[in-house]
mmCIF file of C-alpha atoms in Angstrom:
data_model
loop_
_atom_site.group_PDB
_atom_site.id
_atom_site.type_symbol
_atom_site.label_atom_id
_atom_site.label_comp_id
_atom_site.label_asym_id
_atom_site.label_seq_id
_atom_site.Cartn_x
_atom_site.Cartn_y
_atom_site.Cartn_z
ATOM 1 C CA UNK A 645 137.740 19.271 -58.235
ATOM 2 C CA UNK A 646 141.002 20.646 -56.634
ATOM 3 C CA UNK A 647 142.507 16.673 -57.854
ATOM 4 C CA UNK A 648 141.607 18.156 -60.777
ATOM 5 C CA UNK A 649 142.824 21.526 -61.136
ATOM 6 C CA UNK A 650 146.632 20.509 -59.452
ATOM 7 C CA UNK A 651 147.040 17.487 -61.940
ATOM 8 C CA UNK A 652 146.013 20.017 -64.939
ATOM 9 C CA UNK A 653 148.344 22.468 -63.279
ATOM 10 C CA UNK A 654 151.498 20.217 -63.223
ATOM 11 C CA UNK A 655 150.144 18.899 -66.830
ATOM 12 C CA UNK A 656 150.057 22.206 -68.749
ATOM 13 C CA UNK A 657 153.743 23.306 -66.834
ATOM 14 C CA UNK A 658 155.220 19.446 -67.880
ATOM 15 C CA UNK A 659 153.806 20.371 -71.723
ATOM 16 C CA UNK A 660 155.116 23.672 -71.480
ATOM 17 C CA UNK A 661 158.845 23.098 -70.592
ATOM 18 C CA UNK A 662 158.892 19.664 -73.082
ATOM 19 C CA UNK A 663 157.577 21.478 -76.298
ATOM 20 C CA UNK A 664 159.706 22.275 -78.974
ATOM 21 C CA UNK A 665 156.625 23.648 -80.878
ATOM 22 C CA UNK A 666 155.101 27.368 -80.147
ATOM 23 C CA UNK A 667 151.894 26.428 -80.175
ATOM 24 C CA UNK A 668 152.341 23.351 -77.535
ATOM 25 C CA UNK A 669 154.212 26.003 -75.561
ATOM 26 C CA UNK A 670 150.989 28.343 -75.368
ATOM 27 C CA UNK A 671 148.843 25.993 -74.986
ATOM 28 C CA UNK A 672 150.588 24.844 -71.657
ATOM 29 C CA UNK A 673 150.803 28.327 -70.360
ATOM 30 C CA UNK A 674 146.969 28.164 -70.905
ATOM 31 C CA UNK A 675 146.058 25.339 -69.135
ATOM 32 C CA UNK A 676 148.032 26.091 -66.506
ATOM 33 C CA UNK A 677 146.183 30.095 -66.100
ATOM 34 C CA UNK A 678 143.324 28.201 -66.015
ATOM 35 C CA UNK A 679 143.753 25.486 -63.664
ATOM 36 C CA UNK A 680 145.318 28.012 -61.156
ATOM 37 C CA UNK A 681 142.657 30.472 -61.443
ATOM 38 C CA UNK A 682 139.873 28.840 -59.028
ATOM 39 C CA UNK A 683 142.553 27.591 -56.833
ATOM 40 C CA UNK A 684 143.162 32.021 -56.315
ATOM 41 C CA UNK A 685 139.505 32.473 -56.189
ATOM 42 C CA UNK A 686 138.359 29.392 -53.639
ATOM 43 C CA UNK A 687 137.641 32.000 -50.502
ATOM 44 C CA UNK A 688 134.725 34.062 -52.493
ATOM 45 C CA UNK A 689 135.935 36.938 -50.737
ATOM 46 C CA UNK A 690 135.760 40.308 -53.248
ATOM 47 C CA UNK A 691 139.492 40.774 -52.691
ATOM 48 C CA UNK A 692 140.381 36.895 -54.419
ATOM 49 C CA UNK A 693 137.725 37.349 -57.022
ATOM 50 C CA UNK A 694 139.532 40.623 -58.028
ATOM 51 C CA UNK A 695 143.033 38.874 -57.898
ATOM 52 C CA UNK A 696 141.546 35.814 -60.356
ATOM 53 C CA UNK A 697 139.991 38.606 -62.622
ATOM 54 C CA UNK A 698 143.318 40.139 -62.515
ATOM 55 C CA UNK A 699 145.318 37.397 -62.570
ATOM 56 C CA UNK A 700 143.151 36.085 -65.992
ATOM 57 C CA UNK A 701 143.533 39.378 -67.693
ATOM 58 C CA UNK A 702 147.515 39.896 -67.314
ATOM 59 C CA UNK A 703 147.757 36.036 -68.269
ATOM 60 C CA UNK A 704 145.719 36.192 -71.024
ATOM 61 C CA UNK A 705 147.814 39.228 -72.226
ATOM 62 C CA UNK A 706 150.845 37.750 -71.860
ATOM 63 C CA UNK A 707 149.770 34.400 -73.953
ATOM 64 C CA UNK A 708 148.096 36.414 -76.778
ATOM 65 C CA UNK A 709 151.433 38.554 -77.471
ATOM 66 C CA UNK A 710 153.501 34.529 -77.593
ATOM 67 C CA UNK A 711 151.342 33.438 -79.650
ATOM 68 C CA UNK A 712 151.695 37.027 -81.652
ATOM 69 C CA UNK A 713 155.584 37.177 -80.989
ATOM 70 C CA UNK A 714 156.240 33.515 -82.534
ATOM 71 C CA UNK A 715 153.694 33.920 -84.933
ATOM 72 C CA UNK A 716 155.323 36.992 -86.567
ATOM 73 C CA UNK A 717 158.619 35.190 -86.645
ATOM 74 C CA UNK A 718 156.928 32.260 -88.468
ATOM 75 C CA UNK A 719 155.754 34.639 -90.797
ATOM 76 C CA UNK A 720 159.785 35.789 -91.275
ATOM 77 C CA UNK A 721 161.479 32.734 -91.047
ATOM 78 C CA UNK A 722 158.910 29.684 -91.813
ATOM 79 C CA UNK A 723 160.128 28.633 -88.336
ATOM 80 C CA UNK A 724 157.962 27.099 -85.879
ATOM 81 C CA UNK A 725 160.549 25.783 -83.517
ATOM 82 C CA UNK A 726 161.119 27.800 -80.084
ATOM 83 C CA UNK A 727 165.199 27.750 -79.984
ATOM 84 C CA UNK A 728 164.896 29.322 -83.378
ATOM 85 C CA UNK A 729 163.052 32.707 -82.426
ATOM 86 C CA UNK A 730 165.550 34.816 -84.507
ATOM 87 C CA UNK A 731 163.357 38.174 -86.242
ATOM 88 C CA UNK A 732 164.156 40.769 -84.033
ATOM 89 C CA UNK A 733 160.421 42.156 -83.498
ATOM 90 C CA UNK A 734 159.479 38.863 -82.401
ATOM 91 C CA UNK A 735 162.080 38.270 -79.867
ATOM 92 C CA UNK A 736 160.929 41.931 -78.594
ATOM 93 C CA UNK A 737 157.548 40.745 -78.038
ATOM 94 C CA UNK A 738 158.339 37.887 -76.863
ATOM 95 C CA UNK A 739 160.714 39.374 -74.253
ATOM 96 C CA UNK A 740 157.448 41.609 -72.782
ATOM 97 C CA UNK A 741 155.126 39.083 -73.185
ATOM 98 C CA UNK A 742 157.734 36.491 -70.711
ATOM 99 C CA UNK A 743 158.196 39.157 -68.620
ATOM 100 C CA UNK A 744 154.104 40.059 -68.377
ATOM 101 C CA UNK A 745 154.107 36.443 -67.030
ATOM 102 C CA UNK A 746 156.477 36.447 -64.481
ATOM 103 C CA UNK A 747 155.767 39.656 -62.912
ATOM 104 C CA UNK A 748 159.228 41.783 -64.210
ATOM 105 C CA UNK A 749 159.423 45.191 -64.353
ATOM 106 C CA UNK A 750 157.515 47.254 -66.046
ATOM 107 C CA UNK A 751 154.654 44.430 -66.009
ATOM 108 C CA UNK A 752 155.005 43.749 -62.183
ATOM 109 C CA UNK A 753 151.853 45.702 -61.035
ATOM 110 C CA UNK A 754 149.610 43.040 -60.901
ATOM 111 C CA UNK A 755 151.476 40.166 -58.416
ATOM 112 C CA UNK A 756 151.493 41.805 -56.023
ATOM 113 C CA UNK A 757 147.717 42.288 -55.888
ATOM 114 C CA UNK A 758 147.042 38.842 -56.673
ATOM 115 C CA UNK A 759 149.160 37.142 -54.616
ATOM 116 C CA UNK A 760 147.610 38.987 -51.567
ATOM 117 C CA UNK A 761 144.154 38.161 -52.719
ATOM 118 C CA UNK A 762 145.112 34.536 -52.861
ATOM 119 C CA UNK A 763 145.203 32.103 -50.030
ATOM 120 C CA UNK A 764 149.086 31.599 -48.818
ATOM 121 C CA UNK A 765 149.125 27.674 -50.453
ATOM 122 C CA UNK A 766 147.688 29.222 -53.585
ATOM 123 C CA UNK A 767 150.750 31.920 -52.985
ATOM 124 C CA UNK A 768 153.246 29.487 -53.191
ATOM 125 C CA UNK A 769 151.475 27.782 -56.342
ATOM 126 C CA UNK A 770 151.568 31.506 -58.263
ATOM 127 C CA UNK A 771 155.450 32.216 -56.947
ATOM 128 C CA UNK A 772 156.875 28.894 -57.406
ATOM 129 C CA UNK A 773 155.549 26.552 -59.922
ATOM 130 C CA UNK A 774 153.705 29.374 -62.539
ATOM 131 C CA UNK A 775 157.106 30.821 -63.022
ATOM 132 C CA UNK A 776 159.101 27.749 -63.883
ATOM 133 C CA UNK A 777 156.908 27.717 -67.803
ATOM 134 C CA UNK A 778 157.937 31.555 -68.880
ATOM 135 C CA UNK A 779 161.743 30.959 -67.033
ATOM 136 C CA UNK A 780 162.327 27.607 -69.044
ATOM 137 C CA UNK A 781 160.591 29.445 -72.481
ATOM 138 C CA UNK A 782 163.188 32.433 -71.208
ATOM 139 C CA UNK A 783 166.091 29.856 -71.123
ATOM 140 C CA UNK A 784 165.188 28.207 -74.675
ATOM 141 C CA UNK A 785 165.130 31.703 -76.367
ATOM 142 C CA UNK A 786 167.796 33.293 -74.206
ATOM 143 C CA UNK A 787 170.891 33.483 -77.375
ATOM 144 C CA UNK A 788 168.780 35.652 -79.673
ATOM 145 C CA UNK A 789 167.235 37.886 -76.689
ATOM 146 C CA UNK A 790 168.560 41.342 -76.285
ATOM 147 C CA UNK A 791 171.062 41.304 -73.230
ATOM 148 C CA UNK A 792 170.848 45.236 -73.190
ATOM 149 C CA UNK A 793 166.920 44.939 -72.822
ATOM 150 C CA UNK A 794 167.620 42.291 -70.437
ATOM 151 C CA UNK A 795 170.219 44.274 -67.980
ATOM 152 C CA UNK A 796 168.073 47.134 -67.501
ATOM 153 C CA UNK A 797 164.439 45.439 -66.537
ATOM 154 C CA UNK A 798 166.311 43.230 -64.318
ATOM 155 C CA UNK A 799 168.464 45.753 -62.293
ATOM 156 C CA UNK A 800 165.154 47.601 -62.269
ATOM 157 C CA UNK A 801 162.972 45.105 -61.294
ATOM 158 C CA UNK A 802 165.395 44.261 -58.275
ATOM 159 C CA UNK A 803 165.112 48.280 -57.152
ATOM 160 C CA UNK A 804 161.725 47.958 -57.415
ATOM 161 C CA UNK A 805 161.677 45.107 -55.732
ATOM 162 C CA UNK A 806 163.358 46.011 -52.858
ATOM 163 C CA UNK A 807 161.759 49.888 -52.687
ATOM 164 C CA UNK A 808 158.551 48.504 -52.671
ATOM 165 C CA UNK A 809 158.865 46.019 -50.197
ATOM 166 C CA UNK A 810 160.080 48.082 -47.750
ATOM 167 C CA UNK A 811 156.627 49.869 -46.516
ATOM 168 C CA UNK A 812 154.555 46.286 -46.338
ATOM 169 C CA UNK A 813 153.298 44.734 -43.261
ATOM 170 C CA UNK A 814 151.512 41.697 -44.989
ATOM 171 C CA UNK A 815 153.565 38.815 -45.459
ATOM 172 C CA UNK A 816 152.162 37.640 -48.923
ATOM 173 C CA UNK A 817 152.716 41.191 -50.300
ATOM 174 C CA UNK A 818 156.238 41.018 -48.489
ATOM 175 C CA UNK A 819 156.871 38.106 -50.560
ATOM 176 C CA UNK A 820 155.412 39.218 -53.778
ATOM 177 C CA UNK A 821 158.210 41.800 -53.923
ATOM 178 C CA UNK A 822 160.894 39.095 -52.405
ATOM 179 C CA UNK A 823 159.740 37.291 -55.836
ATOM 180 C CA UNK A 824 160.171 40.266 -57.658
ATOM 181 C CA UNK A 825 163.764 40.914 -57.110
ATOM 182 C CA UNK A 826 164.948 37.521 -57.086
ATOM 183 C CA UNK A 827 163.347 37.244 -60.502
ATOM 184 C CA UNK A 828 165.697 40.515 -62.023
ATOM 185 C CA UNK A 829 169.274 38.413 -60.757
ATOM 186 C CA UNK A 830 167.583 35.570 -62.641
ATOM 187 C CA UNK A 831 166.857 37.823 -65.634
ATOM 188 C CA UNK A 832 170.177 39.312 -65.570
ATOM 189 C CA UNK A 833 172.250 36.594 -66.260
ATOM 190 C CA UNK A 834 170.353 34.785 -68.481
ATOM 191 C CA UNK A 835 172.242 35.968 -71.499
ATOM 192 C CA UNK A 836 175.533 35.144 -70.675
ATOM 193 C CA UNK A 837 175.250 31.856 -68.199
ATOM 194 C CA UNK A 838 171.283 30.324 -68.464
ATOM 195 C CA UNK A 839 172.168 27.622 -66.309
ATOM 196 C CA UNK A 840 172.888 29.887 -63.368
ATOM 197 C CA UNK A 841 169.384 31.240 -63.965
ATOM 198 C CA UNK A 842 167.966 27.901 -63.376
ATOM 199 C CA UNK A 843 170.006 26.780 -60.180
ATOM 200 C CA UNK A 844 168.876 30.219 -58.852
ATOM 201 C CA UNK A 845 165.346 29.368 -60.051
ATOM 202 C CA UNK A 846 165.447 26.455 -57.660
ATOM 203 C CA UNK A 847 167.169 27.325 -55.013
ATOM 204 C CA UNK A 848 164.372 30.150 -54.702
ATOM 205 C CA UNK A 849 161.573 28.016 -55.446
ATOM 206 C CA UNK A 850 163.044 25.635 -52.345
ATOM 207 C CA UNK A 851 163.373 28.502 -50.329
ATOM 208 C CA UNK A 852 159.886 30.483 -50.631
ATOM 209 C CA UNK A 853 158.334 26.857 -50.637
ATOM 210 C CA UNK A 854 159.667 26.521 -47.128
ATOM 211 C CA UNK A 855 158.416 30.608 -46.517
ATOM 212 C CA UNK A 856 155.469 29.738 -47.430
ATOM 213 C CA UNK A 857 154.582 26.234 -45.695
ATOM 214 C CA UNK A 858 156.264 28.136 -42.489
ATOM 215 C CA UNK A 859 153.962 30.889 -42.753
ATOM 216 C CA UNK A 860 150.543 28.460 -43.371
ATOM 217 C CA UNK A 861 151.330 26.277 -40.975
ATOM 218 C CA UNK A 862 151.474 29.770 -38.290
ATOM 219 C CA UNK A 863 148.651 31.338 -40.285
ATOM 220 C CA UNK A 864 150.232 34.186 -40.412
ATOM 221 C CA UNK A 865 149.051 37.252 -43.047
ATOM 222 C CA UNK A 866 150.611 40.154 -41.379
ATOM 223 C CA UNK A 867 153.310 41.114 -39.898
ATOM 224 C CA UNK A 868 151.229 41.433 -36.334
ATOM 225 C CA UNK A 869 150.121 38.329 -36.166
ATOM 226 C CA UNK A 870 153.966 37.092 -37.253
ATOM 227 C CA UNK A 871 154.650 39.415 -33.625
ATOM 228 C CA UNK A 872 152.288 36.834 -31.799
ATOM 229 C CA UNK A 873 153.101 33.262 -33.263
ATOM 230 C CA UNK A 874 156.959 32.762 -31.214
ATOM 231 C CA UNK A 875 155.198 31.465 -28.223
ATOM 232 C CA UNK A 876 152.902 28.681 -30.722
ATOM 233 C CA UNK A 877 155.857 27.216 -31.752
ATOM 234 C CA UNK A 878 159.565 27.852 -31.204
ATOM 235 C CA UNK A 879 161.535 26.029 -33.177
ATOM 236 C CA UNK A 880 159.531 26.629 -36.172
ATOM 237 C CA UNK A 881 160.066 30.149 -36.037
ATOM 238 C CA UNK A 882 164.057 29.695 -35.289
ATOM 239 C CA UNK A 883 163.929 27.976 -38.849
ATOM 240 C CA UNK A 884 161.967 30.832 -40.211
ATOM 241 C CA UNK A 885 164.755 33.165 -39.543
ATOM 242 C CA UNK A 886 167.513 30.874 -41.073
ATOM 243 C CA UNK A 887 165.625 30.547 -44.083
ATOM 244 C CA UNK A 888 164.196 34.422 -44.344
ATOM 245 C CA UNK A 889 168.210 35.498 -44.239
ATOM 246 C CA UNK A 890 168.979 32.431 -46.417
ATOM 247 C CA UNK A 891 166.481 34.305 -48.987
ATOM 248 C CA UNK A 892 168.090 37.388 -48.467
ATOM 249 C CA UNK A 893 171.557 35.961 -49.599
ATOM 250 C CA UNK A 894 173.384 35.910 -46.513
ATOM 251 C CA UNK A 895 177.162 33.863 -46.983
ATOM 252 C CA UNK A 896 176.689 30.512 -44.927
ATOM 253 C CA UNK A 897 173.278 29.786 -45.989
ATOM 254 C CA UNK A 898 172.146 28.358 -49.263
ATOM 255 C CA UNK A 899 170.818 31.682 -50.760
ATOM 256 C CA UNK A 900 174.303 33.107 -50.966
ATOM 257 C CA UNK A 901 175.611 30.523 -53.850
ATOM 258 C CA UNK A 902 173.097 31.961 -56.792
ATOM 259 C CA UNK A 903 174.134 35.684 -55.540
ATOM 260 C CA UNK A 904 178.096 34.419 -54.941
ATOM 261 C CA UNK A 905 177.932 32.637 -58.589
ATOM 262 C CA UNK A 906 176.120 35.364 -60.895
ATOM 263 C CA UNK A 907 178.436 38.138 -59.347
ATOM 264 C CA UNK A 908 181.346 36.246 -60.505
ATOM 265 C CA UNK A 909 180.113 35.454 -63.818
ATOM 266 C CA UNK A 910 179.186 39.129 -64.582
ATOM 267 C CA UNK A 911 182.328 40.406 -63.583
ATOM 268 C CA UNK A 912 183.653 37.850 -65.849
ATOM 269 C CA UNK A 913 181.352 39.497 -68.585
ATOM 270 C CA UNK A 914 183.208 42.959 -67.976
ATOM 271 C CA UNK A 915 179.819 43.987 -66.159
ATOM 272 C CA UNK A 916 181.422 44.822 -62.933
ATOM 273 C CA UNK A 917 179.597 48.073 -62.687
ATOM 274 C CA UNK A 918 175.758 46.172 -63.075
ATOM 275 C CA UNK A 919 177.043 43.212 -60.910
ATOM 276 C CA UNK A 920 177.622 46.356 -58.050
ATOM 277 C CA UNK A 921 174.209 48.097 -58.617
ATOM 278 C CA UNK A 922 171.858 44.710 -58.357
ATOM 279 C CA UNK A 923 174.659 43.652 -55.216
ATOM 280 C CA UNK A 924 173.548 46.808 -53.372
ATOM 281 C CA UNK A 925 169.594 46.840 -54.019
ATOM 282 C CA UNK A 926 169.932 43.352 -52.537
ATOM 283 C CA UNK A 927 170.841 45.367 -49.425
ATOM 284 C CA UNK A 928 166.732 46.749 -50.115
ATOM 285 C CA UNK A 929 165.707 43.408 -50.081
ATOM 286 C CA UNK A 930 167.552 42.185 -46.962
ATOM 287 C CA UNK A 931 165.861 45.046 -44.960
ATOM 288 C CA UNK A 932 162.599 43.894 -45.111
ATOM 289 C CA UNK A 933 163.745 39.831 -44.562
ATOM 290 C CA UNK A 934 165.193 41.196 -41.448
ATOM 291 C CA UNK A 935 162.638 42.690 -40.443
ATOM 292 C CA UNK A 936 159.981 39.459 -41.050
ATOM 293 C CA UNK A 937 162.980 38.005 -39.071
ATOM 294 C CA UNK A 938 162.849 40.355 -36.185
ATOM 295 C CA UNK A 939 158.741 39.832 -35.916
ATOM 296 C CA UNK A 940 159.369 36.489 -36.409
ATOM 297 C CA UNK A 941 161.639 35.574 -33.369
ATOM 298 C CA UNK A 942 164.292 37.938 -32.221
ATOM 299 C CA UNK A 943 161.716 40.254 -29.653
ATOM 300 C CA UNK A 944 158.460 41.445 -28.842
ATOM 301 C CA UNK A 945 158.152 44.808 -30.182
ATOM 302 C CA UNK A 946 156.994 47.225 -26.888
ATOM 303 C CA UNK A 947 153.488 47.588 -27.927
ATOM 304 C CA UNK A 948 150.707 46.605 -26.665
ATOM 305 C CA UNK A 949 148.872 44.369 -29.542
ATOM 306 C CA UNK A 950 144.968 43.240 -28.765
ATOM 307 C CA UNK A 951 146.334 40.173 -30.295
ATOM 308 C CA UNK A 952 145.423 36.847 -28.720
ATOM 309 C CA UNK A 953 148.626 35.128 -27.367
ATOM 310 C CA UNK A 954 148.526 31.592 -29.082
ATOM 311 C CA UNK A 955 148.900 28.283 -27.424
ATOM 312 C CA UNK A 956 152.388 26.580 -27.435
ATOM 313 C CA UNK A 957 151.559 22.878 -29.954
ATOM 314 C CA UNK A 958 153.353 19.840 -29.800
ATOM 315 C CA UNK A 959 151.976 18.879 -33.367
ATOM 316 C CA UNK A 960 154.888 17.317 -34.828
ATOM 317 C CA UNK A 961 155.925 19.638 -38.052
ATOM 318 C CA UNK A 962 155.222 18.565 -41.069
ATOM 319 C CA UNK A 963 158.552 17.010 -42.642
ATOM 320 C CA UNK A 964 158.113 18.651 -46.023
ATOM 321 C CA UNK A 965 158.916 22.058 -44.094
ATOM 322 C CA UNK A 966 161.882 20.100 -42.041
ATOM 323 C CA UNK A 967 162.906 18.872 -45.471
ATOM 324 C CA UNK A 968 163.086 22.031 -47.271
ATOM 325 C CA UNK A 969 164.141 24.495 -44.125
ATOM 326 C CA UNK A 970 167.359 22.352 -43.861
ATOM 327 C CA UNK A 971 167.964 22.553 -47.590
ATOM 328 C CA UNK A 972 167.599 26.303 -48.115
ATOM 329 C CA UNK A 973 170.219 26.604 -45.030
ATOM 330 C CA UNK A 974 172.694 24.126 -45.284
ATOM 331 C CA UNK A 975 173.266 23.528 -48.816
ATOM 332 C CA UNK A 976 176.016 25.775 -49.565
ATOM 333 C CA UNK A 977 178.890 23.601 -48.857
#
């Protein structure tokens, strides 16, 4: 069954990004809610059966008004093709619907929830690979999008973001709002330069991936049981820090070069003043990767936690993680 679900998973995201068609498009996006929605709802705890239902009902949302969105500007323009979304309504819709799916402000509400219902493999599924569909349909339909529109829910969503994320102490929450920010300096340049969104589409998906697979190989949900998991394994949590500051966009690491190359390219937009604001909520978001850091490795807090201490392993780490830790720190130069 779960051979199942991941091959229908990568299936509906491959038809997705190669359509040219609308209803191809949707149709991906469907099969891929689908296919990830037992993965979210495998532990039948309440909590993950309340993040599928939620999960389904946002999705489902979000695929009706693309299918609504490109079928009103068929009706306009006898155009089925998705570079040519050019009736105005339709590229409004459209815009809400995208954003619905990926979790931007004002539609944000629900990942957070359902990401923290989920188990953390299913997590890195729902932040990594269910984005990449509604960022490529973003990318194909960026030139007749409204930039204004744009600019505003993506210096919002990376204040949100960042406020939000700054009274969490579970990890997968922590993230949710990591995703959230990262996705408004992807939304904010998509108008001028959509190539930069993509590179910083992957450089975050190679960065959370290694969050993530750091984080389930500790089995670590909060951030008191992140406190505990220095003495299991060492090194591992050495690399956690690199890469949690790497996600933050700090200069030598590999994070830095999305941050470094959209700031340049909106001050070459004469948007210095927006390139300033989303530079300084990424200060928001650096707080609370510091402070994952600072459970993580740099000291024991002075409290006394009824926390087990765990045993020090010699399993050898698995080399995905090696893989993608030393890419999201050293790939800068």
């Amino acid at each position: 069954a779960k051979l199942i679900f991941t091959t229908s998973l990568f299936l509906g995201t491959t038809i997705t990004i190669s359509s040219n068609h609308w209803i191809t498009a949707w149709a991906g996006l469907e099969i891929n809610t689908l296919a990830i929605l037992p993965l979210i709802s495998k532990s039948h705890h309440p909590r993950s059966i309340e993040a599928a239902t939620k999960y389904f009902l946002t999705q489902a949302t979000a695929s009706t008004l693309v299918l609504f969105a490109s079928m009103t500007n068929a009706w306009h323009t006898g155009q089925w093709d998705i570079t040519q979304l050019t009736h105005p309504t339709s590229c409004l819709i459209l815009t809400s619907a995208i954003a619905m799916k990926l979790g931007l402000v004002p539609f944000h509400f629900w990942f957070p929830e359902v990401l923290q219902g989920s188990p953390l493999a299913t997590g890195l599924l729902l932040s990594t690979i269910m984005k990449f569909p509604p960022v490529v349909l973003l990318v194909m339909t960026s030139p007749s999008l409204n930039p204004t529109l744009l600019t505003f829910m993506a210096i919002s969503s990376a204040a949100l973001g960042g406020w939000m994320g700054l009274n969490q102490t579970q990890t997968r929450k922590i993230m949710a709002f990591s995703s959230i920010s990262h996705l408004g300096w992807m939304t904010i340049i998509i108008s001028y330069n959509p190539k930069l969104t993509l590179l910083n589409f992957y450089l975050y998906t190679m960065m959370t991936a290694a969050v993530f697979l750091i984080l389930n190989t500790n089995n670590t949900l909060s951030l008191s049981t992140l406190m505990t998991t220095w003495a299991k394994n060492p090194t591992l949590s050495a690399m956690l820090l690199l890469t949690l500051l790497s996600l933050a966009g700090l200069p030598p690491l590999t994070g830095f070069l999305p941050k470094w190359l959209i700031i340049q390219e909106l001050t070459k937009q004469d948007m210095a003043i927006a390139a300033t604001v989303i530079s300084l909520l990424s200060l928001l978001g650096l707080f609370f990767y510091l402070r994952l850091a600072y459970c993580a490795t740099i000291t024991l807090p002075p409290h006394t936690t009824n926390h087990m201490k765990q045993w020090h392993t010699n399993k050898p780490v698995n080399t995905s993680i090696a893989i993608l830790t030393t890419m999201s720190t050293m790939l800068l130069p």
